[in-house]
Amino acid sequence: MVSSTGQQFIAGKRRPGTSGTRHSVVNPATGEVVDSDILAGPEDVHEAVASARAAFHDWSKATPSERSLALIRLADLLEDRSEEFARAESDSGGKPIRLTREFDVPGTIDNVRFFAGAARNPEGRAAAEYSGDHTSYVRREPVGVVGSIAPWNYPLQMAAWKVLPAIAAGNTVVLKPSELTPLTAVMFAEAAQEAGIPDGVINVVTGSGTIAGQALVTHPDIAMVSFTGSTAVGRRIAEQAAGMVKRVHLELGGKAPFVVFDDADLDAASRGAVAGALINAGQDCTAATRAYVQRPLYDAFVQRVAALMDDVRLGPVDDPATDMGSLITFNQRDRVAAMVEAARAAGATVVRGGRSPGGTLERGAYYEPTLITGAAQNSPVVQQEIFGPVLVCIPFDSDDEALRLANDTPYGLAASAWTRSVLRAGRASREIQAGCVWINDHIPMASEMPHGGYKASGFGKDMSAYAFEEYTNIKHVMTDITGVPRKAWHDVVFTSH
Ligand code: NAD
């Protein structure tokens, strides 16, 4: 066990929380305790918000180039410490080291570099004399202290997605990571300090959602709440923020459809389905969860996906040969298993998986790659987020039917369409209601492009210049350029000489 130096990072200092509740960070792949600390209580949140408030004055007035330079230094520091971050992310999340080395950490560094550039590129309309007598221009100003709340599935990337656009735009932040996976969020804040980002600009409070999360959302000095997590919690946060007229940014759950038309490359689609469904053991808000396959390809697709799943290696997360790690907790594993069992009881066929592996993996929260057929469109495995390595396959006959089924859940985060036809690709990308539609792929992202949802998957964008804009207020400045005391428009109000 790493001896904890505290999971709170407030005003530039790492320390334990004051709630009195001790919490252990457990490697879910082994059951070993990785770290243990006292969680944050309302007092810690209060202190962190005060620290962010105090830092706002100077940080919001730092030049774009100063903010950008600090982020460039941060990216370099993270690069130097890639391995340390990859290991901490793997140990606390049960993620295979190959994934954290090749996806989580480099993705985060790329994001830091992108926002270093974005800090110097605030966008807006051209200044001009729109009224004729005034020069109008737009100022893009930071919102204030942002309360950010992140989930456990990609702890480092989620911390980065929340913090970077906010601080690039001149805001200061109090971040609450999931108490299950706080390690890399605190390490990220420490690295930012070392890179020259002033104390108080990034604060981390590690605590439970119901105590620290709630204290953050309802704090009067939090100007904006940026949340990534489940739709249920997002809804509650939106209700509370509405009462206080706070800006909210919500990145919520997903249930991505994966539509395979009969002209698709079967091998590409099958491989894409396995990678898209099993990345991070399926604990990915954009994971492929519902494969709709046109009937002529359906049997071959199911067979091919099943065969590829047979080859997926579950194993110790520190082994670079391991493809899939464990789920985040035994509770999460049991929840996934219960959904699969309910589908089986309702008449679906579990073609592969549907159980936990035995042997040496028994002490971890592992669950086998699982393929289900014969589930009804309105059943919970098709409608609800499972957040585990489970893919459901359903056949379809016509393009109209496929697009209707793809849109037939409350979610709308991501989707993919597999076809060689430019017409079908165009129609799918237009008609699928989701924040991202991939054509002939599923999962890749780019820091330059937005990530965010439609429907119950929330609103607001992470990554890209759109995210930068979300963390700004727009102010219109209108300057008289005539110098005339008696202006023509005054006569509309009063005509006295
Ligand atoms: P969760 O909603 O349970 O928790 C997310 C965060 O909110 C955690 O830090 C938690 O402590 C906090 N929280 C919980 N209750 C709270 C409350 N009442 N007030 C304030 N904060 C509270 O989600 P999770 O289980 O950590 O993560 C999985 C979910 O996140 C999935 O639904 C997944 O789809 C979603 N997710 C979405 C995206 C996206 O970009 N749309 C990305 C990653 C994960």
Coordinates of C-alpha atoms and ligand atoms in Angstrom, one line a residue:
M1 CA 0.0 0.0 0.0
V2 CA 1.2 3.5 -0.8
S3 CA 1.3 5.5 2.4
S4 CA -1.1 8.3 1.8
T5 CA 0.0 11.9 2.0
G6 CA -3.7 13.0 1.6
Q7 CA -6.1 13.0 -1.3
Q8 CA -7.1 16.7 -0.9
F9 CA -5.2 19.3 -2.8
I10 CA -6.2 22.7 -1.5
A11 CA -4.4 26.0 -1.9
G12 CA -1.4 24.1 -3.3
K13 CA -1.1 21.7 -0.4
R14 CA -1.8 18.0 -0.2
R15 CA -3.5 16.9 3.0
P16 CA -6.1 14.5 4.4
G17 CA -9.8 15.5 4.5
T18 CA -11.6 16.3 7.7
S19 CA -14.9 14.4 7.4
G20 CA -13.8 11.7 9.8
T21 CA -14.6 9.0 7.3
R22 CA -11.7 6.9 6.3
H23 CA -11.9 5.4 2.8
S24 CA -9.6 3.0 1.0
V25 CA -8.7 3.1 -2.7
V26 CA -8.7 -0.6 -3.7
N27 CA -7.2 -2.2 -6.8
P28 CA -10.3 -4.0 -8.0
A29 CA -8.3 -6.5 -10.0
T30 CA -6.6 -7.8 -6.9
G31 CA -8.5 -6.5 -3.9
E32 CA -5.4 -4.9 -2.5
V33 CA -5.6 -1.5 -0.8
V34 CA -3.6 1.0 -2.8
D35 CA -4.2 4.1 -0.6
S36 CA -6.3 5.1 2.4
D37 CA -7.3 8.5 3.5
I38 CA -9.9 10.6 5.3
L39 CA -12.5 11.9 2.9
A40 CA -13.4 15.5 2.4
G41 CA -16.3 17.0 4.3
P42 CA -18.1 20.3 3.8
E43 CA -15.3 22.2 5.6
D44 CA -12.7 21.0 3.1
V45 CA -15.0 22.0 0.2
H46 CA -15.5 25.4 1.7
E47 CA -11.8 25.9 2.0
A48 CA -11.1 24.7 -1.5
V49 CA -13.7 27.1 -2.9
A50 CA -12.2 30.0 -0.9
S51 CA -8.8 29.1 -2.3
A52 CA -10.1 29.0 -5.9
R53 CA -11.9 32.3 -5.3
A54 CA -8.7 33.9 -4.0
A55 CA -6.7 32.6 -7.0
F56 CA -9.3 33.8 -9.5
H57 CA -8.3 37.5 -9.4
D58 CA -4.8 36.9 -10.7
W59 CA -5.4 33.9 -12.9
S60 CA -8.3 35.5 -14.7
K61 CA -6.0 38.4 -15.5
A62 CA -3.0 36.3 -16.6
T63 CA -2.4 36.7 -20.3
P64 CA -3.4 33.9 -22.6
S65 CA 0.3 33.4 -23.3
E66 CA 1.1 33.0 -19.6
R67 CA -1.7 30.4 -19.2
S68 CA -0.7 28.6 -22.4
L69 CA 3.0 28.4 -21.3
A70 CA 2.1 26.9 -18.0
L71 CA 0.0 24.2 -19.8
I72 CA 2.9 23.5 -22.2
R73 CA 5.1 22.9 -19.2
L74 CA 2.5 20.7 -17.6
A75 CA 2.3 18.6 -20.8
D76 CA 6.0 18.1 -20.7
L77 CA 6.0 17.2 -17.0
L78 CA 3.2 14.6 -17.6
E79 CA 5.2 13.2 -20.5
D80 CA 8.2 12.7 -18.2
R81 CA 6.0 11.0 -15.6
S82 CA 3.9 9.0 -18.0
E83 CA 4.8 5.7 -16.5
E84 CA 4.0 6.8 -13.0
F85 CA 0.6 8.1 -14.1
A86 CA -0.1 4.9 -16.1
R87 CA 0.7 2.7 -13.2
A88 CA -1.4 4.7 -10.7
E89 CA -4.3 4.8 -13.1
S90 CA -4.1 1.0 -13.7
D91 CA -3.7 0.1 -10.0
S92 CA -6.7 2.2 -8.8
G93 CA -9.0 1.4 -11.7
G94 CA -8.3 -2.2 -12.5
K95 CA -7.3 -1.1 -16.0
P96 CA -4.8 -3.0 -18.1
I97 CA -1.4 -1.2 -18.2
R98 CA -1.4 -1.3 -22.0
L99 CA -4.6 0.8 -22.0
T100 CA -3.4 3.4 -19.5
R101 CA 0.0 3.6 -21.2
E102 CA -1.3 3.9 -24.8
F103 CA -4.7 5.6 -24.3
D104 CA -5.4 7.3 -20.9
V105 CA -2.0 9.0 -20.4
P106 CA -1.1 10.1 -24.0
G107 CA -4.7 11.2 -24.5
T108 CA -4.5 13.4 -21.5
I109 CA -1.2 14.9 -22.6
D110 CA -2.6 15.7 -26.0
N111 CA -5.5 17.4 -24.4
V112 CA -3.2 19.5 -22.3
R113 CA -1.3 20.6 -25.4
F114 CA -4.6 21.3 -27.2
F115 CA -5.8 23.6 -24.5
A116 CA -2.5 25.3 -24.3
G117 CA -3.2 26.4 -27.8
A118 CA -6.9 27.1 -27.2
A119 CA -6.0 29.5 -24.3
R120 CA -4.5 31.8 -27.0
N121 CA -7.4 31.5 -29.4
P122 CA -10.6 32.9 -27.9
E123 CA -13.1 33.2 -30.7
G124 CA -15.8 35.7 -31.4
R125 CA -17.5 37.9 -34.0
A126 CA -15.6 40.8 -35.6
A127 CA -15.7 44.1 -33.9
A128 CA -17.6 46.6 -36.0
E129 CA -19.9 49.6 -36.0
Y130 CA -23.1 47.6 -36.2
S131 CA -25.2 50.5 -34.9
G132 CA -23.3 53.1 -37.0
D133 CA -22.4 55.2 -34.0
H134 CA -20.6 52.7 -31.8
T135 CA -17.9 50.1 -32.0
S136 CA -19.2 46.8 -30.7
Y137 CA -17.1 44.0 -29.7
V138 CA -17.4 40.9 -27.6
R139 CA -15.3 40.0 -24.6
R140 CA -15.0 36.4 -23.6
E141 CA -14.6 36.3 -19.9
P142 CA -14.1 33.5 -17.4
V143 CA -17.2 32.5 -15.4
G144 CA -15.5 32.3 -12.0
V145 CA -15.0 29.3 -9.7
V146 CA -16.0 26.1 -11.4
G147 CA -17.1 23.1 -9.4
S148 CA -16.2 20.0 -11.4
I149 CA -17.3 16.5 -10.6
A150 CA -15.8 13.5 -12.3
P151 CA -16.5 9.7 -12.5
W152 CA -14.2 6.8 -11.9
N153 CA -14.1 5.2 -15.4
Y154 CA -11.3 7.4 -16.8
P155 CA -10.1 9.2 -13.7
L156 CA -7.1 11.1 -15.3
Q157 CA -8.8 11.9 -18.6
M158 CA -12.0 13.0 -16.9
A159 CA -10.0 15.3 -14.5
A160 CA -8.2 16.7 -17.6
W161 CA -11.4 17.2 -19.6
K162 CA -13.0 19.1 -16.8
V163 CA -10.1 21.2 -15.6
L164 CA -8.2 22.1 -18.8
P165 CA -10.8 24.2 -20.7
A166 CA -11.9 25.9 -17.5
I167 CA -8.4 27.0 -16.5
A168 CA -7.3 27.8 -20.1
A169 CA -10.2 30.3 -20.2
G170 CA -9.1 31.9 -16.9
N171 CA -11.4 30.2 -14.4
T172 CA -10.3 28.5 -11.2
V173 CA -11.5 25.0 -10.3
V174 CA -12.5 22.8 -7.4
L175 CA -12.5 19.2 -8.8
K176 CA -14.2 16.4 -7.0
P177 CA -13.0 13.1 -8.4
S178 CA -14.7 9.8 -7.6
E179 CA -13.5 8.7 -4.2
L180 CA -12.9 5.3 -5.8
T181 CA -10.1 6.7 -8.1
P182 CA -8.7 10.0 -6.8
L183 CA -5.0 9.3 -7.1
T184 CA -4.2 10.6 -10.6
A185 CA -6.4 13.7 -10.2
V186 CA -4.3 14.7 -7.2
M187 CA -1.1 13.9 -9.0
F188 CA -2.3 16.0 -12.0
A189 CA -3.0 19.0 -9.7
E190 CA 0.5 18.6 -8.2
A191 CA 2.1 18.5 -11.6
A192 CA 0.2 21.6 -12.6
Q193 CA 1.6 23.4 -9.5
E194 CA 5.1 22.3 -10.5
A195 CA 4.4 23.6 -14.0
G196 CA 3.8 27.1 -12.6
I197 CA 0.0 27.1 -12.3
P198 CA -0.5 29.2 -9.2
D199 CA -1.8 27.7 -6.0
G200 CA -5.6 27.7 -5.7
V201 CA -6.2 27.6 -9.5
I202 CA -6.7 23.8 -9.3
N203 CA -8.0 22.3 -6.1
V204 CA -9.0 18.7 -5.6
V205 CA -11.5 17.5 -2.9
T206 CA -11.8 13.8 -2.6
G207 CA -15.1 12.8 -1.0
S208 CA -18.4 11.1 -1.5
G209 CA -21.0 12.4 -3.9
T210 CA -23.6 12.9 -1.3
I211 CA -21.3 15.0 1.0
A212 CA -18.5 16.6 -0.9
G213 CA -20.3 16.6 -4.2
Q214 CA -23.4 18.1 -2.8
A215 CA -21.4 20.7 -0.8
L216 CA -19.7 21.8 -4.1
V217 CA -22.9 21.9 -6.2
T218 CA -24.8 24.0 -3.6
H219 CA -21.9 26.3 -2.6
P220 CA -22.9 29.9 -3.3
D221 CA -19.5 30.8 -4.6
I222 CA -19.5 28.1 -7.3
A223 CA -20.5 29.9 -10.5
M224 CA -20.7 26.8 -12.7
V225 CA -21.1 23.1 -12.1
S226 CA -19.4 20.8 -14.7
F227 CA -20.4 17.2 -14.1
T228 CA -19.6 14.0 -15.8
G229 CA -21.3 10.9 -14.5
S230 CA -24.6 9.1 -14.5
T231 CA -27.9 10.6 -15.9
A232 CA -29.6 10.0 -12.5
V233 CA -27.0 12.2 -10.6
G234 CA -26.8 14.7 -13.5
R235 CA -30.6 15.2 -13.3
R236 CA -30.4 15.9 -9.5
I237 CA -27.5 18.4 -10.0
A238 CA -29.5 20.1 -12.8
E239 CA -32.5 20.5 -10.5
Q240 CA -30.3 22.0 -7.8
A241 CA -28.4 24.3 -10.1
A242 CA -31.7 25.5 -11.6
G243 CA -32.8 26.7 -8.2
M244 CA -29.6 28.7 -7.8
V245 CA -29.5 29.8 -11.5
K246 CA -26.1 28.3 -11.9
R247 CA -24.6 27.3 -15.2
V248 CA -24.4 23.6 -15.6
H249 CA -22.5 21.4 -18.0
L250 CA -23.6 17.8 -18.0
E251 CA -21.9 14.8 -19.6
L252 CA -24.0 11.8 -18.8
G253 CA -24.6 8.2 -19.6
G254 CA -24.7 6.5 -22.9
K255 CA -26.0 3.4 -24.7
A256 CA -24.3 3.6 -28.1
P257 CA -25.8 1.8 -31.1
F258 CA -23.5 0.1 -33.6
V259 CA -25.4 -0.2 -36.9
V260 CA -24.0 -2.7 -39.4
F261 CA -25.6 -2.4 -42.9
D262 CA -25.5 -5.4 -45.3
D263 CA -22.8 -3.8 -47.5
A264 CA -20.4 -3.4 -44.5
D265 CA -16.9 -4.9 -44.3
L266 CA -17.8 -7.8 -42.0
D267 CA -14.3 -8.2 -40.6
A268 CA -13.9 -4.5 -39.9
A269 CA -17.3 -4.3 -38.2
S270 CA -16.7 -7.4 -36.1
R271 CA -13.3 -6.2 -34.9
G272 CA -14.7 -2.8 -34.3
A273 CA -17.6 -4.2 -32.2
V274 CA -15.2 -6.2 -30.0
A275 CA -12.9 -3.3 -29.4
G276 CA -15.7 -0.8 -29.0
A277 CA -17.6 -3.0 -26.6
L278 CA -14.7 -4.1 -24.4
I279 CA -12.6 -1.0 -24.1
N280 CA -12.1 -0.4 -20.4
A281 CA -14.1 -3.5 -19.7
G282 CA -17.1 -1.8 -21.3
Q283 CA -17.0 1.0 -18.6
D284 CA -17.0 3.6 -21.3
C285 CA -19.9 6.0 -21.8
T286 CA -19.4 5.7 -25.6
A287 CA -18.9 1.9 -25.7
A288 CA -20.7 -0.1 -28.4
T289 CA -23.5 -1.7 -26.5
R290 CA -26.3 -2.5 -29.1
A291 CA -25.2 -4.0 -32.4
Y292 CA -28.0 -3.8 -35.0
V293 CA -27.0 -6.0 -37.9
Q294 CA -28.8 -6.3 -41.2
R295 CA -30.1 -9.8 -41.6
P296 CA -27.9 -11.1 -44.4
L297 CA -24.8 -10.4 -42.2
Y298 CA -26.3 -11.2 -38.9
D299 CA -25.3 -14.9 -38.3
A300 CA -21.8 -14.3 -39.6
F301 CA -21.3 -11.2 -37.5
V302 CA -22.4 -13.0 -34.3
Q303 CA -20.1 -15.9 -35.0
R304 CA -17.1 -13.7 -35.8
V305 CA -17.6 -11.5 -32.7
A306 CA -18.0 -14.6 -30.5
A307 CA -14.7 -16.0 -31.9
L308 CA -12.9 -12.7 -31.4
M309 CA -14.2 -12.5 -27.8
D310 CA -12.8 -16.0 -27.2
D311 CA -9.3 -14.6 -27.9
V312 CA -9.6 -11.6 -25.5
R313 CA -7.1 -12.1 -22.7
L314 CA -8.2 -11.3 -19.2
G315 CA -5.3 -11.2 -16.8
P316 CA -3.3 -9.2 -14.2
V317 CA -3.5 -5.5 -15.0
D318 CA 0.3 -5.0 -14.8
D319 CA 0.9 -7.6 -17.6
P320 CA 1.3 -5.8 -20.9
A321 CA -0.3 -8.8 -22.6
T322 CA -3.6 -8.4 -20.8
D323 CA -6.4 -7.1 -23.0
M324 CA -9.1 -6.6 -20.4
G325 CA -8.9 -5.9 -16.7
S326 CA -11.5 -6.0 -14.0
L327 CA -14.6 -3.9 -13.4
I328 CA -14.3 -1.1 -10.9
T329 CA -15.8 -2.9 -7.9
F330 CA -17.4 -6.2 -7.0
N331 CA -20.7 -4.3 -6.7
Q332 CA -20.4 -3.1 -10.3
R333 CA -19.6 -6.6 -11.4
D334 CA -22.6 -8.0 -9.6
R335 CA -24.8 -5.3 -11.1
V336 CA -23.6 -6.3 -14.6
A337 CA -24.1 -10.0 -13.8
A338 CA -27.6 -9.4 -12.6
M339 CA -28.6 -7.6 -15.8
V340 CA -27.2 -10.4 -17.9
E341 CA -29.1 -13.0 -15.8
A342 CA -32.3 -11.0 -16.1
A343 CA -31.9 -11.0 -19.9
R344 CA -31.2 -14.8 -19.8
A345 CA -34.3 -15.3 -17.6
A346 CA -36.4 -13.3 -20.1
G347 CA -35.4 -15.6 -23.0
A348 CA -32.2 -14.1 -24.4
T349 CA -29.3 -16.3 -25.3
V350 CA -25.9 -15.6 -23.8
V351 CA -23.7 -16.7 -26.6
R352 CA -20.4 -15.9 -24.9
G353 CA -19.4 -15.0 -21.3
G354 CA -22.1 -14.2 -18.8
R355 CA -19.9 -15.1 -15.9
S356 CA -16.8 -14.3 -13.8
P357 CA -13.7 -16.1 -14.6
G358 CA -12.3 -18.5 -12.0
G359 CA -8.7 -19.3 -11.0
T360 CA -6.3 -16.6 -10.1
L361 CA -8.7 -13.9 -11.4
E362 CA -11.3 -14.8 -8.8
R363 CA -10.0 -12.3 -6.3
G364 CA -10.6 -9.4 -8.7
A365 CA -13.9 -8.0 -10.0
Y366 CA -13.5 -9.6 -13.4
Y367 CA -16.3 -10.4 -15.8
E368 CA -16.0 -12.2 -19.1
P369 CA -16.6 -10.6 -22.5
T370 CA -20.3 -11.2 -23.0
L371 CA -22.4 -11.5 -26.2
I372 CA -26.2 -11.7 -26.0
T373 CA -28.7 -12.4 -28.8
G374 CA -32.4 -12.7 -28.7
A375 CA -33.0 -9.8 -26.3
A376 CA -36.1 -7.7 -27.0
Q377 CA -35.6 -4.0 -28.0
N378 CA -37.6 -2.9 -24.9
S379 CA -35.6 -5.0 -22.5
P380 CA -33.3 -3.5 -19.8
V381 CA -30.1 -4.8 -21.5
V382 CA -31.0 -2.9 -24.6
Q383 CA -32.5 0.2 -23.0
Q384 CA -30.3 0.8 -19.9
E385 CA -26.6 1.5 -19.4
I386 CA -24.9 -1.7 -18.3
F387 CA -21.4 -0.3 -18.0
G388 CA -19.7 -3.7 -18.4
P389 CA -18.2 -5.8 -21.2
V390 CA -21.6 -6.8 -22.7
L391 CA -22.7 -6.5 -26.3
V392 CA -26.2 -7.2 -27.4
C393 CA -26.9 -8.1 -31.1
I394 CA -30.2 -7.6 -32.8
P395 CA -31.1 -8.2 -36.5
F396 CA -32.9 -5.7 -38.7
D397 CA -34.3 -5.7 -42.2
S398 CA -34.5 -2.2 -43.6
D399 CA -32.5 1.0 -43.2
D400 CA -35.5 2.8 -41.8
E401 CA -35.9 0.2 -39.1
A402 CA -32.1 0.3 -38.2
L403 CA -32.2 4.1 -37.7
R404 CA -35.4 3.9 -35.7
L405 CA -33.9 1.2 -33.4
A406 CA -30.7 3.2 -33.0
N407 CA -32.6 6.2 -31.7
D408 CA -34.9 4.1 -29.5
T409 CA -33.3 4.7 -26.1
P410 CA -33.3 7.7 -23.8
Y411 CA -29.6 8.2 -24.5
G412 CA -27.7 10.0 -27.3
L413 CA -24.0 10.2 -26.6
A414 CA -22.4 8.3 -29.4
A415 CA -23.2 5.8 -32.3
S416 CA -21.6 4.2 -35.3
A417 CA -22.7 3.1 -38.7
W418 CA -20.9 0.5 -40.8
T419 CA -21.3 0.7 -44.5
R420 CA -19.5 1.1 -47.8
S421 CA -22.3 3.4 -49.1
V422 CA -21.7 7.1 -48.9
L423 CA -25.4 7.6 -49.1
R424 CA -26.1 5.3 -46.1
A425 CA -23.3 6.9 -44.2
G426 CA -24.6 10.3 -44.9
R427 CA -28.2 9.4 -43.9
A428 CA -27.0 7.7 -40.6
S429 CA -24.8 10.6 -39.6
R430 CA -27.8 13.0 -40.2
E431 CA -30.5 10.9 -38.6
I432 CA -28.9 9.3 -35.6
Q433 CA -29.5 11.5 -32.5
A434 CA -26.1 11.4 -30.8
G435 CA -23.3 13.8 -30.1
C436 CA -20.8 11.7 -32.1
V437 CA -21.5 9.4 -35.1
W438 CA -18.6 7.4 -36.3
I439 CA -18.6 5.9 -39.8
N440 CA -16.8 2.6 -40.0
D441 CA -15.1 2.9 -36.6
H442 CA -16.2 3.3 -33.0
I443 CA -14.4 5.0 -30.1
P444 CA -11.5 7.2 -31.5
M445 CA -11.5 10.8 -30.4
A446 CA -9.6 13.9 -31.2
S447 CA -8.8 16.8 -28.8
E448 CA -9.8 19.3 -31.5
M449 CA -13.3 17.8 -31.8
P450 CA -16.2 18.0 -29.3
H451 CA -17.4 15.2 -27.1
G452 CA -20.9 15.5 -25.6
G453 CA -24.4 14.2 -25.7
Y454 CA -27.9 14.6 -27.0
K455 CA -31.1 13.7 -25.1
A456 CA -30.5 12.1 -21.6
S457 CA -26.8 12.0 -22.3
G458 CA -26.7 15.6 -21.3
F459 CA -25.5 18.9 -22.9
G460 CA -22.3 20.8 -23.0
K461 CA -19.1 19.7 -24.8
D462 CA -15.8 18.4 -23.5
M463 CA -12.6 18.8 -25.5
S464 CA -12.3 21.2 -28.5
A465 CA -12.8 24.9 -28.7
Y466 CA -16.5 24.3 -27.9
A467 CA -15.5 23.3 -24.4
F468 CA -13.3 26.4 -24.0
E469 CA -16.3 28.5 -24.9
E470 CA -18.6 26.7 -22.4
Y471 CA -16.4 28.0 -19.6
T472 CA -16.7 31.7 -20.7
N473 CA -19.3 34.4 -20.4
I474 CA -19.8 36.6 -23.4
K475 CA -19.9 40.3 -22.8
H476 CA -20.9 42.8 -25.4
V477 CA -19.0 46.1 -25.2
M478 CA -20.5 49.0 -27.1
T479 CA -18.4 52.2 -27.3
D480 CA -19.8 55.5 -28.6
I481 CA -17.5 56.8 -31.4
T482 CA -19.4 60.1 -32.2
G483 CA -18.7 62.1 -29.1
V484 CA -22.0 63.9 -29.8
P485 CA -23.8 64.9 -26.6
R486 CA -27.3 65.0 -28.1
K487 CA -27.7 61.7 -29.9
A488 CA -30.4 61.1 -32.5
W489 CA -31.9 58.2 -30.5
H490 CA -32.3 60.4 -27.4
D491 CA -35.2 62.1 -29.2
V492 CA -37.1 58.9 -29.0
V493 CA -37.1 59.3 -25.2
F494 CA -37.1 63.1 -24.8
T495 CA -36.8 66.0 -27.1
S496 CA -35.8 68.8 -24.7
H497 CA -33.1 71.2 -26.0
Ligands
NAD1 P1 -22.0 8.7 -10.8 O1 -23.0 9.6 -11.4 O2 -22.4 7.8 -9.7 O3 -20.9 9.6 -10.1 C1 -20.1 10.6 -10.8 C2 -19.5 11.6 -9.8 O4 -20.6 12.3 -9.2 C3 -18.7 10.9 -8.7 O5 -17.6 11.8 -8.4 C4 -19.7 10.9 -7.6 O6 -19.0 10.9 -6.3 C5 -20.4 12.2 -7.8 N1 -21.8 12.2 -7.2 C6 -22.6 11.1 -6.9 N2 -23.7 11.6 -6.3 C7 -23.6 12.9 -6.3 C8 -24.5 13.9 -5.8 N3 -25.7 13.7 -5.3 N4 -24.1 15.2 -5.9 C9 -22.9 15.5 -6.4 N5 -22.0 14.6 -6.9 C10 -22.4 13.3 -6.8 O7 -21.3 8.1 -12.0 P2 -20.1 7.0 -11.9 O8 -20.6 5.7 -11.5 O9 -18.9 7.6 -11.2 O10 -19.6 7.0 -13.5 C11 -20.2 6.2 -14.4 C12 -21.2 7.1 -15.2 O11 -20.5 8.2 -15.8 C13 -21.9 6.4 -16.3 O12 -23.2 6.7 -16.4 C14 -21.1 6.9 -17.6 O13 -21.9 6.8 -18.8 C15 -20.9 8.3 -17.2 N6 -19.8 8.9 -17.9 C16 -20.2 9.8 -18.9 C17 -19.2 10.4 -19.7 C18 -19.5 11.4 -20.8 O14 -18.6 12.0 -21.3 N7 -20.8 11.6 -21.1 C19 -17.8 10.1 -19.5 C20 -17.5 9.1 -18.5 C21 -18.6 8.6 -17.7

